[in-house]
């Protein structure tokens, strides 16, 4: 029997959120004896328009039965969708019958509104992580993870990260071999290296000026070095005064702040995803002094590194 997947859509959903996971399940089905049957769903059924203007034909919620897995996609329309009583009731009902409930990108907001994420560690698009935590303080949001599996709840980061999550679901269902073959067929990483921070900070600080964009990438690759204004200015062939003024205008923050943000993201990723001593992480990310790194964590994340690690490991106490 095929594994039944319900794909919950709503007006102004993100097309790739839906298409990426659907493609992964489709391709995995060609390799395994037990394949997938994916059904697009919506409140009233019929054609549902994505934010790109393309539409997908859906089945109304009232006409569907039980699913093995429900996947809730994200998109520009997630705010209106999370306030819909019918969608919320459907998600809560499926949570009581389905084996897994999953979200892609801002689909996590719909799960949080249904109170399925309280006390769980989850992720969403890095740009929406603070908003999710602020609106639902009971939810333990990890802004860097590509996808997270906490009990029957699976959440994934922005847009293409739904493919990473789908590959993990395929591996759980059909085994490592089929998971790897599906990734190869899709020409994507089986396990994507790094977290969202490799995209989020550099994108947030992105500059349209090529020399500053290149400099930010160079900084991220050389965090252990001394990165003073004089050194950075010399790297791009500018005087320190002109460099500081031009960098602030192009990037939107001072060079020192940019360096600290890149160091913080790299340090947090290692704190959450490794067992390296805090002292070693401070050294390899350029803080050198663990106390200096602790103060930076408190300013940025309102927690010391040890607390960030405990939360990441599911042990907040």
PDB file of C-alpha atoms in Angstrom, residues 116-124 132 138-151 153-156 268-269 271-273 308-315:
ATOM      1  CA  UNK A 116       1.159  21.363  18.222  1.00  0.00           C
ATOM      2  CA  UNK A 117       4.579  22.944  18.783  1.00  0.00           C
ATOM      3  CA  UNK A 118       4.362  23.919  22.460  1.00  0.00           C
ATOM      4  CA  UNK A 119       7.483  22.706  24.253  1.00  0.00           C
ATOM      5  CA  UNK A 120       8.975  21.297  21.062  1.00  0.00           C
ATOM      6  CA  UNK A 121      12.171  22.272  19.272  1.00  0.00           C
ATOM      7  CA  UNK A 122      11.319  23.505  15.776  1.00  0.00           C
ATOM      8  CA  UNK A 123      12.640  25.583  12.918  1.00  0.00           C
ATOM      9  CA  UNK A 124      11.315  27.862  10.202  1.00  0.00           C
ATOM     10  CA  UNK A 132       7.563  32.720  15.544  1.00  0.00           C
ATOM     11  CA  UNK A 138       6.219  28.188  24.404  1.00  0.00           C
ATOM     12  CA  UNK A 139       7.880  27.015  21.183  1.00  0.00           C
ATOM     13  CA  UNK A 140      11.653  26.377  21.212  1.00  0.00           C
ATOM     14  CA  UNK A 141      12.753  27.892  17.924  1.00  0.00           C
ATOM     15  CA  UNK A 142      16.142  27.027  16.415  1.00  0.00           C
ATOM     16  CA  UNK A 143      16.903  29.617  13.752  1.00  0.00           C
ATOM     17  CA  UNK A 144      19.845  27.744  12.234  1.00  0.00           C
ATOM     18  CA  UNK A 145      18.575  24.189  11.644  1.00  0.00           C
ATOM     19  CA  UNK A 146      17.665  23.025   8.138  1.00  0.00           C
ATOM     20  CA  UNK A 147      15.040  20.655   9.528  1.00  0.00           C
ATOM     21  CA  UNK A 148      14.145  19.266  12.959  1.00  0.00           C
ATOM     22  CA  UNK A 149      12.405  16.062  14.019  1.00  0.00           C
ATOM     23  CA  UNK A 150      10.833  16.262  17.494  1.00  0.00           C
ATOM     24  CA  UNK A 151       8.561  13.308  18.173  1.00  0.00           C
ATOM     25  CA  UNK A 153       6.460  16.742  14.472  1.00  0.00           C
ATOM     26  CA  UNK A 154       8.854  17.598  11.653  1.00  0.00           C
ATOM     27  CA  UNK A 155       9.646  21.205  10.728  1.00  0.00           C
ATOM     28  CA  UNK A 156      11.918  22.595   8.034  1.00  0.00           C
ATOM     29  CA  UNK A 268      26.198  29.248  17.728  1.00  0.00           C
ATOM     30  CA  UNK A 269      26.197  26.599  15.006  1.00  0.00           C
ATOM     31  CA  UNK A 271      27.580  25.209  20.175  1.00  0.00           C
ATOM     32  CA  UNK A 272      24.292  23.667  19.032  1.00  0.00           C
ATOM     33  CA  UNK A 273      25.584  20.980  16.687  1.00  0.00           C
ATOM     34  CA  UNK A 308      21.990  27.588  24.039  1.00  0.00           C
ATOM     35  CA  UNK A 309      23.577  24.124  23.936  1.00  0.00           C
ATOM     36  CA  UNK A 310      21.186  22.722  26.551  1.00  0.00           C
ATOM     37  CA  UNK A 311      18.169  24.057  24.648  1.00  0.00           C
ATOM     38  CA  UNK A 312      19.466  22.624  21.380  1.00  0.00           C
ATOM     39  CA  UNK A 313      19.804  19.218  23.030  1.00  0.00           C
ATOM     40  CA  UNK A 314      16.303  19.331  24.428  1.00  0.00           C
ATOM     41  CA  UNK A 315      17.389  19.931  28.019  1.00  0.00           C
TER      42      UNK A 315
END
